Short mmCIF file of C-alpha atoms in Angstrom, two decimals:
data_model
loop_
_atom_site.label_atom_id
_atom_site.label_comp_id
_atom_site.label_asym_id
_atom_site.label_seq_id
_atom_site.Cartn_x
_atom_site.Cartn_y
_atom_site.Cartn_z
CA MET Z 1 1.85 34.96 20.24
CA SER Z 2 4.45 33.05 22.28
CA ASN Z 3 6.71 34.98 24.56
CA ALA Z 4 10.47 35.29 24.02
CA LYS Z 5 11.36 32.56 26.54
CA GLU Z 6 9.06 29.99 24.90
CA ILE Z 7 10.46 30.79 21.47
CA LYS Z 8 14.04 30.56 22.77
CA ASN Z 9 13.30 27.14 24.29
CA ARG Z 10 11.88 25.93 21.00
CA ILE Z 11 14.92 27.24 19.11
CA ASP Z 12 17.19 25.24 21.43
CA SER Z 13 15.04 22.12 20.92
CA VAL Z 14 15.15 22.43 17.11
CA LYS Z 15 18.93 22.92 17.23
CA ASP Z 16 19.29 19.70 19.24
CA THR Z 17 17.15 17.84 16.69
CA GLN Z 18 19.19 19.30 13.84
CA LYS Z 19 22.40 18.00 15.42
CA ILE Z 20 20.87 14.49 15.56
CA THR Z 21 19.67 14.52 11.92
CA ASN Z 22 23.03 15.82 10.74
CA ALA Z 23 24.85 13.10 12.71
CA MET Z 24 22.53 10.43 11.22
CA TYR Z 25 23.28 11.79 7.74
CA LEU Z 26 27.03 11.44 8.32
CA ILE Z 27 26.65 7.92 9.76
CA ALA Z 28 24.50 6.80 6.80
CA SER Z 29 27.02 8.20 4.29
CA THR Z 30 29.85 6.30 6.00
CA LYS Z 31 27.89 3.03 6.00
CA LEU Z 32 26.98 3.53 2.34
CA ARG Z 33 30.62 3.95 1.29
CA LYS Z 34 31.66 0.83 3.22
CA ALA Z 35 28.85 -1.31 1.79
CA ARG Z 36 29.63 -0.24 -1.77
CA SER Z 37 33.29 -1.02 -1.19
CA ASP Z 38 32.44 -4.52 0.08
CA MET Z 39 30.25 -5.18 -2.93
CA LEU Z 40 32.89 -4.01 -5.41
CA ARG Z 41 35.33 -6.53 -3.94
CA THR Z 42 32.92 -9.43 -4.57
CA ASP Z 43 31.50 -8.35 -7.93
CA PRO Z 44 34.35 -9.82 -10.02
CA TYR Z 45 33.74 -13.35 -8.67
CA PHE Z 46 30.04 -13.39 -9.53
CA GLU Z 47 30.56 -11.68 -12.86
CA THR Z 48 33.02 -14.47 -13.67
CA LEU Z 49 30.40 -17.04 -12.64
CA LYS Z 50 27.90 -15.43 -14.99
CA GLY Z 51 30.52 -15.42 -17.73
CA GLU Z 52 31.10 -19.15 -17.28
CA ILE Z 53 27.37 -19.82 -17.49
CA GLN Z 54 27.29 -17.81 -20.69
CA ARG Z 55 30.22 -19.84 -21.97
CA LEU Z 56 28.33 -23.06 -21.24
CA PHE Z 57 25.21 -21.84 -23.02
CA SER Z 58 27.27 -20.93 -26.06
CA THR Z 59 27.98 -24.66 -26.47
CA ILE Z 60 24.58 -26.05 -25.40
CA ASP Z 61 21.61 -25.95 -27.78
CA HIS Z 62 19.25 -27.65 -25.35
CA ILE Z 63 19.16 -27.46 -21.57
CA ASP Z 64 17.11 -29.68 -19.29
CA SER Z 65 17.69 -28.46 -15.75
CA LYS Z 66 15.56 -28.12 -12.64
CA PHE Z 67 16.86 -24.57 -12.29
CA PHE Z 68 15.65 -23.43 -15.73
CA LEU Z 69 12.37 -23.04 -17.53
CA ARG Z 70 11.77 -25.71 -20.14
CA GLU Z 71 13.10 -24.99 -23.59
CA GLY Z 72 10.61 -23.05 -25.67
CA MET Z 73 8.81 -21.45 -22.74
CA ASP Z 74 8.37 -17.73 -23.14
CA ASP Z 75 10.09 -15.40 -20.67
CA THR Z 76 8.89 -12.06 -22.01
CA GLY Z 77 6.87 -11.22 -18.90
CA GLU Z 78 5.72 -12.51 -15.54
CA ASP Z 79 2.16 -13.76 -15.22
CA PHE Z 80 1.26 -13.91 -11.52
CA SER Z 81 -2.11 -15.46 -12.33
CA ARG Z 82 -0.48 -18.82 -13.09
CA PRO Z 83 -1.29 -21.49 -10.48
CA GLY Z 84 1.25 -22.88 -8.07
CA LYS Z 85 2.78 -21.77 -4.82
CA TYR Z 86 5.28 -18.92 -4.84
CA ALA Z 87 8.00 -18.00 -2.37
CA LEU Z 88 8.74 -14.32 -1.82
CA LEU Z 89 12.09 -13.30 -0.34
CA ILE Z 90 11.47 -9.78 0.96
CA ILE Z 91 14.31 -7.47 1.99
CA THR Z 92 13.44 -4.46 4.15
CA ALA Z 93 15.32 -2.42 6.76
CA ASP Z 94 15.43 -2.93 10.51
CA LYS Z 95 14.06 0.54 11.19
CA GLY Z 96 12.39 3.53 9.59
CA LEU Z 97 13.64 7.10 9.17
CA ALA Z 98 14.54 6.25 5.57
CA GLY Z 99 11.89 8.05 3.57
CA ALA Z 100 9.74 5.75 1.44
CA TYR Z 101 12.36 2.97 1.24
CA ASN Z 102 10.44 0.35 3.23
CA GLN Z 103 7.01 1.29 1.91
CA ASN Z 104 8.14 0.96 -1.71
CA VAL Z 105 9.25 -2.63 -1.07
CA ILE Z 106 5.99 -3.45 0.69
CA LYS Z 107 3.99 -1.99 -2.21
CA GLU Z 108 5.77 -4.38 -4.59
CA VAL Z 109 4.86 -7.30 -2.33
CA GLN Z 110 1.23 -6.17 -2.15
CA LYS Z 111 1.04 -6.06 -5.96
CA ILE Z 112 2.07 -9.72 -6.11
CA LEU Z 113 -0.28 -10.76 -3.30
CA GLU Z 114 -3.21 -9.07 -5.05
CA LEU Z 115 -2.58 -11.17 -8.16
CA HIS Z 116 -1.40 -14.36 -6.47
CA ASN Z 117 -2.35 -14.94 -2.84
CA ASP Z 118 -0.80 -18.41 -2.54
CA CYS Z 119 2.61 -17.15 -1.43
CA ASP Z 120 4.97 -17.93 1.43
CA LEU Z 121 6.86 -14.96 2.84
CA TYR Z 122 10.55 -15.08 3.75
CA VAL Z 123 11.51 -11.78 5.35
CA VAL Z 124 14.80 -10.05 6.04
CA GLY Z 125 14.55 -6.90 8.17
CA GLU Z 126 12.65 -6.05 11.34
CA TYR Z 127 10.45 -3.47 9.60
CA GLY Z 128 9.06 -6.05 7.18
CA ARG Z 129 8.56 -8.64 9.92
CA GLU Z 130 6.58 -6.23 12.09
CA TYR Z 131 4.55 -4.94 9.14
CA PHE Z 132 3.34 -8.32 7.87
CA GLU Z 133 2.85 -9.88 11.31
CA SER Z 134 0.78 -6.91 12.49
CA ARG Z 135 -1.52 -7.41 9.49
CA GLY Z 136 -2.08 -11.11 10.05
CA PHE Z 137 0.30 -12.50 7.43
CA GLU Z 138 2.00 -15.76 8.34
CA ILE Z 139 5.73 -15.53 7.75
CA GLU Z 140 7.16 -18.86 6.59
CA LYS Z 141 10.69 -17.97 7.67
CA SER Z 142 11.94 -14.84 9.37
CA PHE Z 143 15.70 -14.47 9.18
CA LEU Z 144 16.33 -13.02 12.60
CA TYR Z 145 19.72 -11.50 11.93
CA THR Z 146 19.97 -7.81 11.24
CA ALA Z 147 19.65 -6.35 7.76
CA GLN Z 148 22.39 -3.90 8.74
CA ASN Z 149 25.22 -6.34 8.08
CA PRO Z 150 24.82 -8.17 4.76
CA ASN Z 151 27.45 -10.85 4.23
CA MET Z 152 28.07 -13.97 2.18
CA ASP Z 153 27.32 -16.44 4.98
CA ARG Z 154 23.81 -15.06 5.38
CA ALA Z 155 23.24 -15.01 1.63
CA ARG Z 156 24.36 -18.64 1.46
CA GLU Z 157 22.01 -19.64 4.30
CA ILE Z 158 19.04 -17.98 2.55
CA SER Z 159 19.84 -19.42 -0.88
CA SER Z 160 20.36 -22.94 0.51
CA LEU Z 161 16.94 -22.90 2.17
CA LEU Z 162 15.07 -21.51 -0.86
CA ILE Z 163 16.85 -23.76 -3.36
CA GLU Z 164 16.12 -26.82 -1.23
CA GLN Z 165 12.42 -25.94 -1.01
CA TYR Z 166 12.28 -25.25 -4.74
CA VAL Z 167 14.05 -28.47 -5.75
CA GLU Z 168 11.72 -30.48 -3.48
CA GLY Z 169 8.80 -29.05 -5.45
CA LYS Z 170 7.27 -26.95 -2.70
CA TYR Z 171 7.38 -23.81 -4.85
CA LYS Z 172 6.70 -23.28 -8.50
CA LYS Z 173 8.55 -19.95 -8.49
CA VAL Z 174 10.79 -18.00 -6.14
CA PHE Z 175 10.79 -14.21 -6.24
CA LEU Z 176 13.13 -11.67 -4.72
CA VAL Z 177 11.60 -8.33 -3.69
CA TYR Z 178 14.24 -5.75 -2.90
CA THR Z 179 15.51 -2.27 -3.79
CA ASP Z 180 17.98 -2.07 -6.65
CA PHE Z 181 20.56 0.63 -5.89
CA GLY Z 182 21.62 0.97 -9.52
CA ASN Z 183 23.88 3.98 -9.99
CA GLY Z 184 22.58 5.52 -6.78
CA LEU Z 185 20.57 8.26 -8.47
CA ASP Z 186 17.20 6.53 -8.42
CA PRO Z 187 17.06 3.30 -6.35
CA THR Z 188 13.99 1.30 -7.37
CA ALA Z 189 11.99 -1.35 -5.52
CA GLN Z 190 11.38 -4.34 -7.77
CA ALA Z 191 10.29 -7.97 -7.78
CA ASN Z 192 12.50 -10.34 -9.79
CA ARG Z 193 12.10 -14.05 -10.35
CA MET Z 194 15.10 -15.98 -9.02
CA LEU Z 195 13.86 -19.46 -9.86
CA PRO Z 196 13.31 -20.90 -12.34
CA LEU Z 197 15.84 -19.09 -14.51
CA HIS Z 198 15.63 -18.69 -18.27
CA ARG Z 199 18.55 -19.03 -20.61
CA SER Z 200 17.80 -15.58 -22.00
CA HIS Z 201 19.15 -14.23 -18.68
CA PHE Z 202 22.56 -15.38 -19.83
CA GLU Z 203 22.29 -14.74 -23.54
CA ASN Z 204 22.92 -11.32 -24.95
CA ASP Z 205 24.10 -10.45 -28.45
CA GLU Z 206 26.71 -8.04 -27.13
CA GLU Z 207 27.92 -10.46 -24.48
CA LYS Z 208 28.15 -13.33 -26.96
CA LYS Z 209 30.83 -11.35 -28.80
CA THR Z 210 33.04 -11.27 -25.70
CA VAL Z 211 32.46 -14.85 -24.47
CA HIS Z 212 34.69 -17.60 -25.80
CA SER Z 213 33.11 -20.41 -27.72
CA GLY Z 214 33.84 -22.82 -24.90
CA ASN Z 215 34.99 -25.59 -27.26
CA ASP Z 216 38.49 -25.40 -25.78
CA PHE Z 217 37.16 -26.50 -22.36
CA GLU Z 218 36.41 -30.01 -21.20
CA TYR Z 219 33.54 -30.19 -18.69
CA PHE Z 220 33.57 -33.08 -16.24
CA PRO Z 221 31.52 -35.10 -15.58
CA SER Z 222 29.28 -33.22 -18.03
CA LYS Z 223 28.21 -29.72 -19.00
CA LYS Z 224 24.85 -30.21 -17.31
CA ASP Z 225 26.47 -31.32 -14.05
CA VAL Z 226 28.81 -28.34 -14.08
CA LEU Z 227 25.86 -26.03 -14.71
CA GLU Z 228 23.85 -27.62 -11.88
CA HIS Z 229 26.80 -26.98 -9.55
CA ILE Z 230 27.35 -23.37 -10.62
CA ILE Z 231 23.76 -22.18 -10.41
CA PRO Z 232 23.41 -22.43 -6.57
CA ASN Z 233 26.54 -20.30 -6.25
CA TYR Z 234 25.09 -17.86 -8.74
CA ILE Z 235 21.84 -17.64 -6.75
CA THR Z 236 23.86 -17.02 -3.58
CA GLY Z 237 25.68 -14.19 -5.32
CA TYR Z 238 22.40 -12.78 -6.59
CA ILE Z 239 20.94 -12.75 -3.06
CA TYR Z 240 24.11 -11.23 -1.61
CA SER Z 241 24.03 -8.54 -4.27
CA ALA Z 242 20.36 -7.84 -3.41
CA LEU Z 243 21.18 -7.63 0.31
CA VAL Z 244 23.95 -5.13 -0.32
CA ASP Z 245 21.89 -3.21 -2.89
CA SER Z 246 19.03 -2.96 -0.40
CA TYR Z 247 21.37 -1.89 2.38
CA CYS Z 248 22.95 0.77 0.15
CA SER Z 249 19.49 1.96 -0.92
CA GLU Z 250 18.42 2.17 2.72
CA GLN Z 251 21.44 4.26 3.67
CA ASN Z 252 20.99 6.43 0.59
CA ALA Z 253 17.31 6.98 1.46
CA ARG Z 254 18.23 7.75 5.07
CA MET Z 255 20.87 10.23 3.90
CA MET Z 256 18.33 12.07 1.77
CA ALA Z 257 15.68 11.96 4.52
CA MET Z 258 18.10 13.28 7.15
CA ASP Z 259 19.38 15.94 4.74
CA ARG Z 260 15.81 17.12 4.16
CA ALA Z 261 15.13 17.00 7.90
CA THR Z 262 18.24 19.07 8.59
CA GLN Z 263 17.21 21.61 5.98
CA ASN Z 264 13.66 21.71 7.34
CA ALA Z 265 15.07 22.29 10.81
CA GLN Z 266 17.10 25.19 9.45
CA ASP Z 267 13.97 26.67 7.84
CA ILE Z 268 12.15 26.37 11.18
CA LEU Z 269 15.10 28.02 12.94
CA ASP Z 270 15.05 30.90 10.47
CA ARG Z 271 11.33 31.48 11.12
CA LEU Z 272 11.74 31.14 14.89
CA ASN Z 273 14.68 33.53 14.95
CA LEU Z 274 12.65 36.04 12.97
CA GLU Z 275 9.71 35.58 15.35
CA TYR Z 276 12.04 35.84 18.34
CA ASN Z 277 13.50 39.10 17.02
CA HIS Z 278 9.99 40.48 16.44
CA VAL Z 279 8.91 39.56 19.98
CA ARG Z 280 12.13 40.93 21.44
CA GLN Z 281 11.82 44.13 19.44
CA SER Z 282 8.20 44.47 20.49
CA ALA Z 283 9.22 44.04 24.13
CA ILE Z 284 11.93 46.67 23.76
CA THR Z 285 9.53 49.04 22.04
CA GLN Z 286 6.97 48.45 24.78
CA GLU Z 287 9.57 49.18 27.43
CA ILE Z 288 10.58 52.43 25.64
CA ILE Z 289 6.94 53.47 25.40
CA GLU Z 290 6.41 52.77 29.10
CA VAL Z 291 9.57 54.71 30.05
CA SER Z 292 8.56 57.61 27.80
CA ALA Z 293 5.03 57.61 29.17
CA GLY Z 294 6.37 57.56 32.74
CA ALA Z 295 8.76 60.42 32.04
CA LYS Z 296 5.99 62.42 30.41
CA SER Z 297 3.69 61.78 33.34
CA LEU Z 298 6.43 62.85 35.77
CA ARG Z 299 7.02 66.09 33.84
CA MET Z 300 3.31 66.84 33.76
CA SER Z 301 3.12 66.22 37.53
CA LYS Z 302 6.05 68.59 38.18
CA ASP Z 303 4.52 71.29 35.93
CA LYS Z 304 1.23 70.94 37.77
CA ASN Z 305 2.90 71.34 41.17
CA ARG Z 306 4.70 74.49 40.01
CA ASN Z 307 1.47 76.03 38.93
#
């Protein structure tokens, strides 16, 4: 059993660690609130873009666009066994200490690579870069800015590069692997196809009821040209949303991890304090026994001398 000084030193060490985990929890919660606020300010613009695309589709029976699957092609599920080169845009964090956040994204990437190994990787986040490079994967493009500060300029840079490569025919499909924050209760890592799109992404029976017919608008030079101009902006918004969603999910995961770490530290402190009290009580009891034994021995010695 450790002595009282060793236990006291460990208690002090755990308390210092607990202060750090609690501070990281507070920092993560502040960053999460700010990121959500930034996203809420940009959501209306991209929702309006989506609404205009829906309006266009309400007046177009047939669409022939490089950004969309050909008319009649099924979009009920993704078949990764289909030939052709894929591009994977992977969004991870710059560091760990966020529970299973990074590993869940990497697992989604591994699922795709197991089914379709002809993929180029485009990585955001230092954790993802280090993971894939350490395992011999060649990263086509590593966006060397931090994942801690998602903004529109970076989303536009990423979308411009991927759209250019796709339009030139380098890739058959472009996927985005990120963590969807959702309502914040259960963020989920997922892989979504960004390109080519399917008109079903913009057609919904409920939404059709709220979208104008579009016949009162004149599109110049043509509906197709307007659509071809809107889609790159929509892709930029989609990537920006994914960057912010991933960032929010990271901070949420870090909050939960630090909260658990703080609670675990408290459980350790409770056990150490109990152990410390037992050791201290044992030392006090031992001292009392020694004093009592000494007093008894002294009395016996005095009695013996009297006799």
